[in-house]
Short mmCIF file of C-alpha atoms in Angstrom, two decimals:
data_model
loop_
_atom_site.label_atom_id
_atom_site.label_comp_id
_atom_site.label_asym_id
_atom_site.label_seq_id
_atom_site.Cartn_x
_atom_site.Cartn_y
_atom_site.Cartn_z
CA MET O 5 -103.00 36.85 -144.80
CA LYS O 6 -100.77 37.09 -141.72
CA ILE O 7 -98.56 34.06 -141.34
CA THR O 8 -98.10 32.81 -137.79
CA LYS O 9 -94.38 32.26 -137.29
CA ASP O 10 -94.19 32.06 -133.50
CA LEU O 11 -94.94 28.38 -133.12
CA TYR O 12 -93.54 28.40 -129.60
CA GLN O 13 -95.50 31.31 -128.16
CA SER O 14 -95.89 29.49 -124.86
CA ASN O 15 -93.22 28.94 -122.25
CA LEU O 16 -91.36 25.66 -122.80
CA VAL O 17 -88.62 26.11 -120.23
CA LEU O 18 -89.12 22.62 -118.77
CA LEU O 19 -88.49 21.05 -122.18
CA THR O 20 -85.05 20.11 -120.95
CA ASP O 21 -83.03 17.30 -119.42
CA PHE O 22 -83.29 17.00 -115.65
CA TYR O 23 -79.53 17.26 -115.23
CA GLN O 24 -79.62 20.80 -116.65
CA LEU O 25 -81.75 21.79 -113.66
CA THR O 26 -79.61 19.90 -111.16
CA MET O 27 -76.49 21.62 -112.57
CA ALA O 28 -78.26 24.98 -112.42
CA TYR O 29 -79.10 24.32 -108.76
CA ALA O 30 -75.51 23.29 -108.03
CA TYR O 31 -74.20 26.44 -109.77
CA TRP O 32 -76.53 28.50 -107.60
CA LYS O 33 -75.40 26.72 -104.43
CA ALA O 34 -71.75 27.28 -105.38
CA GLY O 35 -72.32 30.98 -106.05
CA LYS O 36 -71.49 30.56 -109.75
CA GLY O 37 -74.93 31.09 -111.24
CA GLU O 38 -74.20 34.61 -112.53
CA GLN O 39 -70.64 33.90 -113.63
CA GLU O 40 -70.37 34.79 -117.32
CA ALA O 41 -69.68 31.94 -119.72
CA VAL O 42 -69.58 31.13 -123.42
CA PHE O 43 -70.99 27.97 -124.97
CA ASN O 44 -70.90 26.85 -128.60
CA LEU O 45 -73.30 24.59 -130.44
CA PHE O 46 -71.68 22.65 -133.29
CA PHE O 47 -71.62 19.23 -134.95
CA ARG O 48 -68.62 16.98 -135.56
CA LYS O 49 -69.37 15.39 -138.93
CA HIS O 50 -71.84 15.76 -141.75
CA PRO O 51 -74.91 13.54 -141.82
CA PHE O 52 -75.52 11.02 -144.61
CA GLN O 53 -71.75 10.82 -145.29
CA GLY O 54 -72.19 14.06 -147.18
CA GLY O 55 -69.99 17.05 -147.92
CA PHE O 56 -72.20 19.83 -146.58
CA SER O 57 -74.99 20.59 -144.13
CA LEU O 58 -77.67 23.27 -144.16
CA ALA O 59 -78.43 25.24 -140.99
CA ALA O 60 -82.08 25.45 -139.93
CA GLY O 61 -84.12 26.04 -136.79
CA LEU O 62 -83.00 29.51 -135.70
CA ASP O 63 -86.54 30.90 -135.91
CA TYR O 64 -87.66 28.30 -133.37
CA VAL O 65 -84.68 29.16 -131.14
CA ILE O 66 -85.70 32.82 -131.20
CA ASP O 67 -89.27 31.96 -130.21
CA TYR O 68 -88.00 29.75 -127.39
CA CYS O 69 -85.68 32.42 -125.98
CA LYS O 70 -88.31 35.16 -126.22
CA ASN O 71 -90.50 33.06 -123.93
CA PHE O 72 -87.76 31.84 -121.59
CA ARG O 73 -89.23 32.06 -118.08
CA PHE O 74 -90.41 29.82 -115.24
CA SER O 75 -94.15 29.96 -114.72
CA GLY O 76 -95.98 29.31 -111.47
CA THR O 77 -96.93 25.80 -112.55
CA ASP O 78 -93.33 25.10 -113.58
CA LEU O 79 -92.10 26.10 -110.14
CA ASP O 80 -94.87 24.15 -108.42
CA TYR O 81 -93.77 21.04 -110.29
CA LEU O 82 -90.13 21.53 -109.33
CA ALA O 83 -91.11 22.24 -105.70
CA GLN O 84 -92.83 18.88 -105.29
CA MET O 85 -89.78 16.90 -106.40
CA LYS O 86 -88.29 14.88 -103.53
CA ASN O 87 -85.00 13.15 -102.79
CA GLN O 88 -84.97 9.57 -101.57
CA ASP O 89 -85.01 10.75 -97.96
CA GLY O 90 -88.10 12.84 -98.62
CA SER O 91 -86.36 16.21 -98.65
CA PRO O 92 -86.98 18.66 -101.51
CA VAL O 93 -84.64 18.37 -104.47
CA PHE O 94 -84.55 22.15 -104.83
CA GLU O 95 -84.44 24.74 -102.03
CA VAL O 96 -87.06 27.46 -101.88
CA GLY O 97 -84.33 30.06 -102.42
CA PHE O 98 -83.38 28.47 -105.73
CA LEU O 99 -86.99 28.34 -106.85
CA ASP O 100 -87.31 32.04 -105.99
CA TYR O 101 -84.20 32.65 -108.08
CA LEU O 102 -85.82 30.88 -111.02
CA LYS O 103 -89.04 32.80 -110.49
CA ASN O 104 -87.22 36.10 -110.97
CA LEU O 105 -84.92 34.86 -113.74
CA LYS O 106 -85.04 36.96 -116.89
CA PHE O 107 -83.32 35.93 -120.10
CA SER O 108 -80.24 38.14 -120.52
CA CYS O 109 -77.85 36.22 -122.80
CA ASP O 110 -76.11 37.33 -125.96
CA ILE O 111 -76.75 34.91 -128.80
CA ASP O 112 -74.87 34.95 -132.09
CA ALA O 113 -75.82 32.41 -134.74
CA VAL O 114 -75.39 31.32 -138.31
CA GLU O 115 -78.44 32.42 -140.27
CA GLU O 116 -80.90 29.77 -141.41
CA GLY O 117 -80.23 28.53 -144.90
CA THR O 118 -76.45 28.84 -144.51
CA VAL O 119 -74.25 25.96 -145.65
CA VAL O 120 -72.29 24.83 -142.59
CA PHE O 121 -69.46 22.46 -141.77
CA PRO O 122 -68.20 20.37 -138.84
CA ASN O 123 -66.58 21.93 -135.74
CA ALA O 124 -67.61 25.50 -136.60
CA PRO O 125 -70.19 26.99 -134.22
CA LEU O 126 -73.77 27.29 -135.45
CA ILE O 127 -74.81 29.11 -132.29
CA ARG O 128 -72.75 30.90 -129.63
CA VAL O 129 -74.37 31.69 -126.29
CA ARG O 130 -72.77 34.15 -123.87
CA GLY O 131 -74.24 35.07 -120.51
CA PRO O 132 -74.84 33.93 -116.93
CA LEU O 133 -73.74 30.34 -116.44
CA ILE O 134 -77.14 29.10 -115.29
CA GLN O 135 -78.96 30.55 -118.29
CA CYS O 136 -76.37 29.24 -120.75
CA GLN O 137 -76.66 25.79 -119.21
CA LEU O 138 -80.45 25.74 -119.30
CA LEU O 139 -80.41 26.53 -123.02
CA GLU O 140 -78.35 23.47 -123.95
CA THR O 141 -81.03 20.82 -124.38
CA PRO O 142 -83.72 22.89 -126.14
CA LEU O 143 -81.25 24.45 -128.56
CA LEU O 144 -79.81 21.05 -129.43
CA ASN O 145 -83.30 19.60 -129.82
CA ILE O 146 -84.29 22.34 -132.26
CA ILE O 147 -81.09 22.70 -134.29
CA ASN O 148 -80.21 19.01 -134.48
CA PHE O 149 -83.50 18.00 -136.08
CA GLN O 150 -84.18 20.91 -138.39
CA THR O 151 -80.60 21.07 -139.69
CA LEU O 152 -80.73 17.33 -140.33
CA ILE O 153 -83.97 17.56 -142.34
CA ALA O 154 -82.94 20.68 -144.25
CA THR O 155 -79.72 18.90 -145.21
CA LYS O 156 -81.60 15.80 -146.34
CA ALA O 157 -83.96 17.94 -148.41
CA ALA O 158 -81.03 19.78 -150.00
CA ARG O 159 -79.40 16.47 -150.94
CA ILE O 160 -82.64 15.22 -152.48
CA ASN O 161 -82.99 18.44 -154.45
CA VAL O 162 -79.39 18.18 -155.65
CA ALA O 163 -80.26 14.71 -156.95
CA ALA O 164 -83.46 16.02 -158.57
CA ASN O 165 -81.31 18.57 -160.42
CA GLY O 166 -83.92 21.29 -160.74
CA ALA O 167 -87.05 19.13 -160.97
CA PRO O 168 -89.67 19.98 -158.33
CA VAL O 169 -89.62 17.94 -155.13
CA LEU O 170 -92.87 17.69 -153.17
CA GLU O 171 -92.67 16.85 -149.45
CA PHE O 172 -95.51 14.71 -148.14
CA GLY O 173 -94.19 12.87 -145.11
CA LEU O 174 -96.76 14.03 -142.53
CA ARG O 175 -98.29 10.60 -141.93
CA ARG O 176 -94.87 9.04 -141.30
CA ALA O 177 -93.31 11.92 -139.35
CA GLN O 178 -92.23 11.74 -135.71
CA GLY O 179 -95.30 13.24 -134.10
CA ILE O 180 -97.05 16.56 -134.59
CA ASP O 181 -94.15 18.89 -133.89
CA GLY O 182 -91.75 16.66 -135.80
CA ALA O 183 -94.02 16.86 -138.82
CA LEU O 184 -94.32 20.65 -138.71
CA ALA O 185 -90.61 21.22 -138.13
CA ALA O 186 -89.78 18.76 -140.90
CA SER O 187 -92.07 20.47 -143.41
CA ARG O 188 -90.50 23.84 -142.63
CA ALA O 189 -86.93 22.51 -142.82
CA ALA O 190 -87.67 20.61 -146.04
CA TYR O 191 -88.94 23.83 -147.63
CA ILE O 192 -85.74 25.61 -146.61
CA GLY O 193 -83.81 22.73 -148.18
CA GLY O 194 -85.49 23.30 -151.54
CA CYS O 195 -88.77 21.38 -151.60
CA THR O 196 -91.42 23.28 -153.53
CA SER O 197 -94.49 22.34 -151.47
CA THR O 198 -95.83 20.20 -148.66
CA SER O 199 -98.88 18.03 -148.10
CA ASN O 200 -99.02 19.33 -144.52
CA VAL O 201 -101.88 21.83 -144.41
CA MET O 202 -101.00 23.03 -140.90
CA ALA O 203 -97.47 23.81 -142.09
CA GLY O 204 -99.05 25.73 -144.95
CA LYS O 205 -101.07 27.81 -142.51
CA LEU O 206 -98.28 28.41 -139.98
CA PHE O 207 -95.40 29.04 -142.36
CA GLY O 208 -96.94 30.00 -145.68
CA ILE O 209 -95.53 26.96 -147.47
CA PRO O 210 -97.43 26.06 -150.68
CA VAL O 211 -99.54 22.94 -150.19
CA SER O 212 -100.16 20.25 -152.79
CA GLY O 213 -101.91 16.92 -153.17
CA THR O 214 -104.51 15.15 -155.27
CA HIS O 215 -106.11 11.86 -154.29
CA ALA O 216 -105.22 8.44 -152.88
CA HIS O 217 -105.94 4.88 -153.95
CA SER O 218 -108.98 4.90 -151.67
CA TRP O 219 -110.62 7.44 -153.99
CA ILE O 220 -110.25 5.06 -156.92
CA MET O 221 -111.38 2.04 -154.91
CA SER O 222 -114.54 3.78 -153.71
CA PHE O 223 -115.92 3.74 -157.29
CA GLU O 224 -116.97 0.81 -159.46
CA THR O 225 -114.27 1.51 -162.02
CA GLU O 226 -111.06 3.50 -162.22
CA LEU O 227 -112.37 5.46 -165.20
CA GLU O 228 -115.45 6.48 -163.23
CA ALA O 229 -113.21 7.66 -160.38
CA PHE O 230 -111.08 9.77 -162.71
CA GLU O 231 -114.17 11.33 -164.31
CA ALA O 232 -115.59 12.25 -160.91
CA TYR O 233 -112.30 13.77 -159.81
CA ALA O 234 -112.05 15.77 -163.02
CA GLU O 235 -115.56 17.06 -162.37
CA ALA O 236 -114.52 18.22 -158.89
CA PHE O 237 -111.08 19.64 -159.78
CA PRO O 238 -110.95 20.43 -163.49
CA GLU O 239 -108.05 22.89 -163.01
CA LYS O 240 -105.67 20.56 -161.18
CA CYS O 241 -106.13 16.99 -162.29
CA VAL O 242 -103.24 14.68 -161.45
CA PHE O 243 -104.48 11.09 -161.68
CA LEU O 244 -103.00 8.29 -159.58
CA VAL O 245 -102.72 5.51 -162.15
CA ASP O 246 -101.36 2.45 -160.31
CA THR O 247 -104.34 1.27 -158.22
CA TYR O 248 -105.04 -1.78 -160.41
CA ASP O 249 -102.98 -1.83 -163.61
CA THR O 250 -100.61 1.04 -164.33
CA ILE O 251 -100.74 0.88 -168.13
CA GLN O 252 -104.54 0.74 -168.11
CA GLY O 253 -104.52 3.56 -165.56
CA ILE O 254 -102.52 5.73 -167.95
CA LYS O 255 -105.01 4.94 -170.72
CA ASN O 256 -107.91 5.95 -168.48
CA ALA O 257 -106.15 9.18 -167.52
CA ILE O 258 -105.72 9.98 -171.23
CA LYS O 259 -109.43 9.36 -171.87
CA VAL O 260 -110.42 11.77 -169.10
CA GLY O 261 -107.73 14.21 -170.25
CA LYS O 262 -109.42 14.37 -173.65
CA ILE O 263 -112.78 15.00 -172.02
CA LEU O 264 -111.24 17.85 -170.02
CA ARG O 265 -109.71 19.31 -173.16
CA GLU O 266 -113.12 19.37 -174.86
CA LYS O 267 -114.25 21.55 -171.95
CA GLY O 268 -111.31 23.91 -172.34
CA LYS O 269 -109.28 22.43 -169.48
CA GLU O 270 -105.96 20.56 -169.42
CA MET O 271 -104.93 17.51 -167.46
CA VAL O 272 -101.94 18.45 -165.25
CA GLY O 273 -100.49 14.95 -165.20
CA ILE O 274 -100.38 11.51 -163.65
CA ARG O 275 -98.74 10.00 -160.56
CA ILE O 276 -97.12 6.58 -160.24
CA ASP O 277 -96.71 5.32 -156.68
CA SER O 278 -95.53 1.73 -157.07
CA GLY O 279 -93.82 -0.78 -159.32
CA ASP O 280 -90.91 -0.15 -161.66
CA LEU O 281 -90.88 3.63 -161.75
CA ALA O 282 -88.29 3.84 -164.52
CA TYR O 283 -90.16 1.47 -166.83
CA PHE O 284 -93.65 2.83 -166.20
CA SER O 285 -92.58 6.48 -166.44
CA ILE O 286 -90.96 5.84 -169.82
CA GLN O 287 -94.07 4.02 -171.02
CA ALA O 288 -96.29 6.80 -169.66
CA ARG O 289 -94.27 9.51 -171.40
CA GLN O 290 -94.57 7.74 -174.73
CA MET O 291 -98.30 7.17 -174.30
CA LEU O 292 -99.00 10.73 -173.17
CA ASP O 293 -96.96 12.23 -176.01
CA GLU O 294 -98.62 10.06 -178.65
CA ALA O 295 -102.05 11.00 -177.28
CA GLY O 296 -101.26 14.71 -177.59
CA PHE O 297 -100.34 15.46 -173.96
CA PRO O 298 -96.62 16.37 -174.12
CA GLU O 299 -97.06 18.95 -171.35
CA ALA O 300 -98.62 16.51 -168.90
CA LYS O 301 -96.31 15.93 -165.93
CA ILE O 302 -95.31 12.55 -164.56
CA VAL O 303 -95.08 12.54 -160.78
CA ALA O 304 -93.32 9.66 -159.03
CA SER O 305 -93.44 8.61 -155.39
CA ASN O 306 -92.79 5.40 -153.41
CA ASP O 307 -90.15 5.67 -150.65
CA LEU O 308 -87.84 7.88 -152.67
CA ASP O 309 -84.60 9.43 -151.51
CA GLU O 310 -81.55 10.99 -153.16
CA GLN O 311 -79.97 7.65 -153.97
CA ILE O 312 -83.08 6.21 -155.63
CA ILE O 313 -83.68 9.44 -157.55
CA THR O 314 -80.10 9.33 -158.81
CA SER O 315 -80.55 5.71 -159.88
CA LEU O 316 -83.81 6.48 -161.69
CA LYS O 317 -82.18 9.36 -163.53
CA THR O 318 -79.35 7.05 -164.58
CA GLN O 319 -82.04 4.75 -166.01
CA GLU O 320 -83.42 7.76 -167.96
CA ALA O 321 -86.74 7.63 -166.13
CA ALA O 322 -89.20 10.12 -167.60
CA ILE O 323 -90.14 11.68 -164.26
CA ASP O 324 -90.89 15.40 -164.02
CA VAL O 325 -91.81 15.77 -160.34
CA TRP O 326 -90.61 13.83 -157.30
CA GLY O 327 -92.82 13.14 -154.31
CA VAL O 328 -90.73 12.35 -151.23
CA GLY O 329 -92.11 11.47 -147.81
CA THR O 330 -90.87 8.99 -145.22
CA LYS O 331 -87.16 9.01 -146.03
CA LEU O 332 -87.08 12.80 -145.97
CA VAL O 333 -89.04 13.77 -142.86
CA THR O 334 -87.61 10.96 -140.74
CA ALA O 335 -84.04 11.31 -142.10
CA TYR O 336 -84.43 7.59 -142.67
CA ASP O 337 -80.77 6.66 -143.10
CA GLN O 338 -79.47 8.83 -140.22
CA PRO O 339 -81.94 9.66 -137.47
CA ALA O 340 -79.82 12.27 -135.64
CA LEU O 341 -77.30 14.98 -136.51
CA GLY O 342 -75.30 14.63 -133.30
CA ALA O 343 -74.64 18.31 -132.62
CA VAL O 344 -73.16 19.13 -129.20
CA TYR O 345 -73.04 22.15 -126.91
CA LYS O 346 -69.75 22.83 -125.15
CA LEU O 347 -68.36 25.39 -122.73
CA SER O 348 -65.49 27.26 -124.43
CA ALA O 349 -64.70 30.11 -122.02
CA ILE O 350 -65.60 31.43 -118.60
CA LYS O 351 -64.92 34.80 -116.98
CA ASP O 352 -62.86 34.77 -113.79
CA GLU O 353 -63.15 37.00 -110.72
CA LYS O 354 -60.91 39.61 -112.37
CA GLY O 355 -63.18 39.85 -115.39
CA LYS O 356 -60.76 38.00 -117.65
CA TRP O 357 -61.92 35.38 -120.10
CA VAL O 358 -60.40 31.98 -119.38
CA PRO O 359 -60.55 29.59 -122.38
CA LYS O 360 -61.78 26.08 -121.61
CA VAL O 361 -61.17 22.83 -123.45
CA LYS O 362 -62.61 19.34 -123.11
CA VAL O 363 -59.91 16.75 -123.72
CA SER O 364 -60.52 13.32 -125.21
CA GLN O 365 -58.45 10.48 -126.63
CA GLN O 366 -60.61 11.00 -129.74
CA SER O 367 -59.27 14.14 -131.42
CA MET O 368 -62.67 14.92 -132.92
CA LYS O 369 -64.11 15.30 -129.40
CA ILE O 370 -61.65 17.98 -128.29
CA ASN O 371 -63.64 21.18 -128.43
CA ILE O 372 -62.40 24.56 -129.63
CA PRO O 373 -61.65 26.98 -126.75
CA GLY O 374 -62.18 30.71 -126.40
CA LEU O 375 -64.55 33.32 -127.76
CA HIS O 376 -64.39 32.47 -131.44
CA ASN O 377 -66.26 33.12 -134.66
CA VAL O 378 -66.27 31.84 -138.24
CA LYS O 379 -65.25 33.68 -141.38
CA ARG O 380 -66.03 32.39 -144.86
CA TYR O 381 -63.86 33.34 -147.82
CA TYR O 382 -65.18 33.61 -151.37
CA SER O 383 -63.42 33.74 -154.72
CA LYS O 384 -65.21 34.20 -158.03
CA ASP O 385 -68.62 33.47 -156.47
CA LYS O 386 -67.41 30.24 -154.87
CA ALA O 387 -66.83 29.55 -151.19
CA VAL O 388 -63.20 28.44 -150.81
CA ALA O 389 -62.65 27.99 -147.06
CA ASP O 390 -63.97 28.70 -143.55
CA MET O 391 -61.68 30.00 -140.82
CA ILE O 392 -62.49 29.62 -137.12
CA TYR O 393 -60.70 32.44 -135.27
CA LEU O 394 -60.50 34.19 -131.90
CA GLU O 395 -62.52 37.38 -132.00
CA GLU O 396 -60.07 39.33 -129.84
CA GLN O 397 -57.20 38.69 -132.26
CA GLU O 398 -56.81 40.48 -135.56
CA VAL O 399 -56.39 38.38 -138.69
CA ASN O 400 -53.28 39.19 -140.69
CA PRO O 401 -54.51 40.58 -144.05
CA ARG O 402 -51.21 39.53 -145.68
CA GLY O 403 -51.97 35.87 -145.17
CA VAL O 404 -53.16 33.28 -142.69
CA VAL O 405 -52.84 29.54 -142.35
CA ILE O 406 -55.86 27.51 -141.30
CA ILE O 407 -55.28 24.15 -139.66
CA ASP O 408 -57.73 21.26 -139.70
CA PRO O 409 -59.01 20.76 -136.12
CA ILE O 410 -58.90 16.95 -136.47
CA ASP O 411 -55.80 16.45 -138.61
CA PRO O 412 -53.21 19.22 -138.06
CA THR O 413 -51.24 18.04 -141.09
CA ARG O 414 -54.04 19.37 -143.28
CA ARG O 415 -53.37 23.07 -143.74
CA LYS O 416 -54.36 25.78 -146.19
CA ARG O 417 -52.84 29.21 -146.71
CA LEU O 418 -55.29 32.03 -147.36
CA MET O 419 -54.56 35.54 -148.58
CA PRO O 420 -57.54 37.51 -147.25
CA ALA O 421 -56.73 40.50 -149.47
CA PHE O 422 -57.61 38.40 -152.53
CA TYR O 423 -60.99 37.18 -151.24
CA SER O 424 -64.33 38.58 -150.26
CA GLU O 425 -65.38 37.43 -146.82
CA GLU O 426 -68.39 36.96 -144.57
CA VAL O 427 -68.53 36.62 -140.79
CA LEU O 428 -71.03 33.82 -140.24
CA LEU O 429 -72.14 34.32 -136.63
CA LYS O 430 -74.64 37.18 -136.65
CA PRO O 431 -75.90 38.97 -133.51
CA ILE O 432 -79.36 37.65 -132.62
CA PHE O 433 -79.91 38.63 -128.97
CA LYS O 434 -78.00 41.28 -127.00
CA GLU O 435 -78.45 41.10 -123.22
CA GLY O 436 -81.66 39.16 -123.77
CA LYS O 437 -83.17 41.57 -126.29
CA LEU O 438 -83.85 40.47 -129.85
CA ILE O 439 -81.82 42.67 -132.23
CA TYR O 440 -82.04 40.48 -135.33
CA THR O 441 -84.57 41.10 -138.07
CA ILE O 442 -86.10 37.71 -138.76
CA PRO O 443 -86.32 37.07 -142.51
CA SER O 444 -89.33 35.50 -144.14
CA LEU O 445 -89.26 31.78 -144.85
CA GLU O 446 -89.01 32.62 -148.55
CA LYS O 447 -85.88 34.69 -147.92
CA ILE O 448 -84.38 31.85 -145.88
CA ARG O 449 -85.13 29.43 -148.70
CA GLU O 450 -83.54 31.80 -151.22
CA ARG O 451 -80.45 32.07 -149.03
CA ALA O 452 -80.15 28.28 -148.94
CA ALA O 453 -80.36 28.10 -152.73
CA HIS O 454 -77.70 30.81 -153.13
CA GLN O 455 -75.44 29.18 -150.55
CA LEU O 456 -75.59 25.89 -152.43
CA GLU O 457 -74.69 27.73 -155.64
CA PHE O 458 -71.61 29.16 -153.89
CA LEU O 459 -70.53 25.62 -153.02
CA ASP O 460 -68.50 23.81 -155.65
CA LYS O 461 -70.26 20.80 -157.16
CA THR O 462 -67.50 18.49 -155.90
CA HIS O 463 -68.61 19.22 -152.32
CA LYS O 464 -72.21 18.39 -153.23
CA ARG O 465 -71.50 14.91 -154.57
CA LEU O 466 -73.73 12.37 -152.85
CA VAL O 467 -70.93 9.77 -152.70
CA ASN O 468 -67.35 10.54 -151.62
CA PRO O 469 -67.69 14.33 -151.71
CA HIS O 470 -64.58 16.49 -151.82
CA LEU O 471 -63.66 17.84 -148.37
CA TYR O 472 -64.37 21.56 -147.95
CA PRO O 473 -61.53 23.29 -146.04
CA VAL O 474 -62.45 24.37 -142.50
CA GLY O 475 -59.63 25.19 -140.14
CA LEU O 476 -58.47 26.95 -137.04
CA GLU O 477 -56.50 30.16 -137.45
CA GLU O 478 -52.94 29.46 -136.29
CA ASN O 479 -53.20 31.34 -132.99
CA LEU O 480 -56.35 29.47 -132.08
CA HIS O 481 -54.75 26.15 -133.05
CA HIS O 482 -51.76 26.88 -130.79
CA LEU O 483 -54.01 27.93 -127.90
CA ARG O 484 -55.97 24.73 -128.22
CA MET O 485 -52.87 22.55 -128.26
CA GLU O 486 -51.41 24.44 -125.30
CA LEU O 487 -54.56 23.85 -123.25
CA VAL O 488 -54.68 20.17 -124.19
CA LEU O 489 -51.05 19.64 -123.20
CA LYS O 490 -51.52 21.58 -119.99
CA SER O 491 -54.57 19.57 -119.04
CA GLN O 492 -52.62 16.36 -119.50
CA ASN O 493 -49.75 17.62 -117.34
CA PHE O 494 -47.27 17.20 -120.17
CA GLU O 495 -45.54 20.48 -119.22
CA ASN O 496 -45.07 19.36 -115.60
CA GLU O 497 -43.62 16.03 -116.74
CA LYS O 498 -41.18 17.88 -118.99
CA ASN O 499 -40.05 20.12 -116.12
CA GLU O 500 -39.50 17.11 -113.87
CA GLN O 501 -37.32 15.45 -116.52
CA GLU O 502 -35.25 18.59 -116.88
#
């Protein structure tokens, strides 16, 4: 069966903030619309107070850019916008410019399923200033959410420690698109299946689910409900046992399990959705084993997340499969990643790249200037450090020093000759043409699993994780500091004193 991947096959160019269009108009008026620029999309700190994040959403970005154009109805809508004095917000000439606009940017990006860290670019956009600007909001919308959910899923799967995690947050997700994007991102992050049938159709994610309490309540007795369900689905019986009395529910599941066995079938397991999950799972395991069902799985749900799963494991809960919904697909404890999109360089009239920096009293909000990339170093199958470097400058193979972009006292010396390395930003679009071979969702999921294996377990701790080294190559660090000082007129003040 062909899997439909292009969720955004229609033009969504107006899915943006209004100020992106007003800036685009002002660029056009100032004659700067075609000036070449470079923007970087990155985040400043990990979500959930964690030690890693997992990149997701690039497939959606590709679909969006492939369909980047202004339709007749888009232009009609913009044409009817009025200023307070009744004049049009946008001139006809600008609307004609948009009508003929064709996507022509270069996009380089970290592949989906890659472990990523603060301040390093996830996406780099290079092209005409207007186009780069118009991409800001949609790219942030896509990457912020899917990276957040993939990271949450990865954390939950780290806590589950190899046990299957089922995602079933559709009914609590943030709307239709939020639900679909969350199911996809959760699968990348390691979940084994989803309850979302549409996500199954669109993305090829395995779907799972049994029955709800309403099924039990629609019958006179719980036992009768289990028997009817076993009649309908003899190959995949997982009985929800906590509708009335959990212990009695387990007993009824065992009775029906024995009936199934007489027919040559096996009960898959039971699910507990409320109450003391540690206590009831331990009781259920003992009862199932004593009744001759040691292979029957115990599935637990009920507002689970990585912290609760960790606690239940500490209590030696006998849970084989984890069902996680609301707190996964809504990123319950942190509703936004907070990624930003900043101009880092612009080409002047002589065709020379001029690095740009945004200065702030908060060091974490000073962006990284220039046309830069990220290189990851590996040693003995473990990632040891990421270096952010200027592409036009060669890296000394005899040794480099990387400097933390927030705290310059934190430094690490790397000897590239002793490491294997990977450049993380891969070419996706060249002059508006897609040149990247999009991997299957399964391949993306496999990459995520391998990336997490490359990461030392100390960085994956849920509480107080060890800080993974990410730093600026020395030349880039010095350039950044020079631009910051120059912008604050420190050099002029020094000259005046002299």
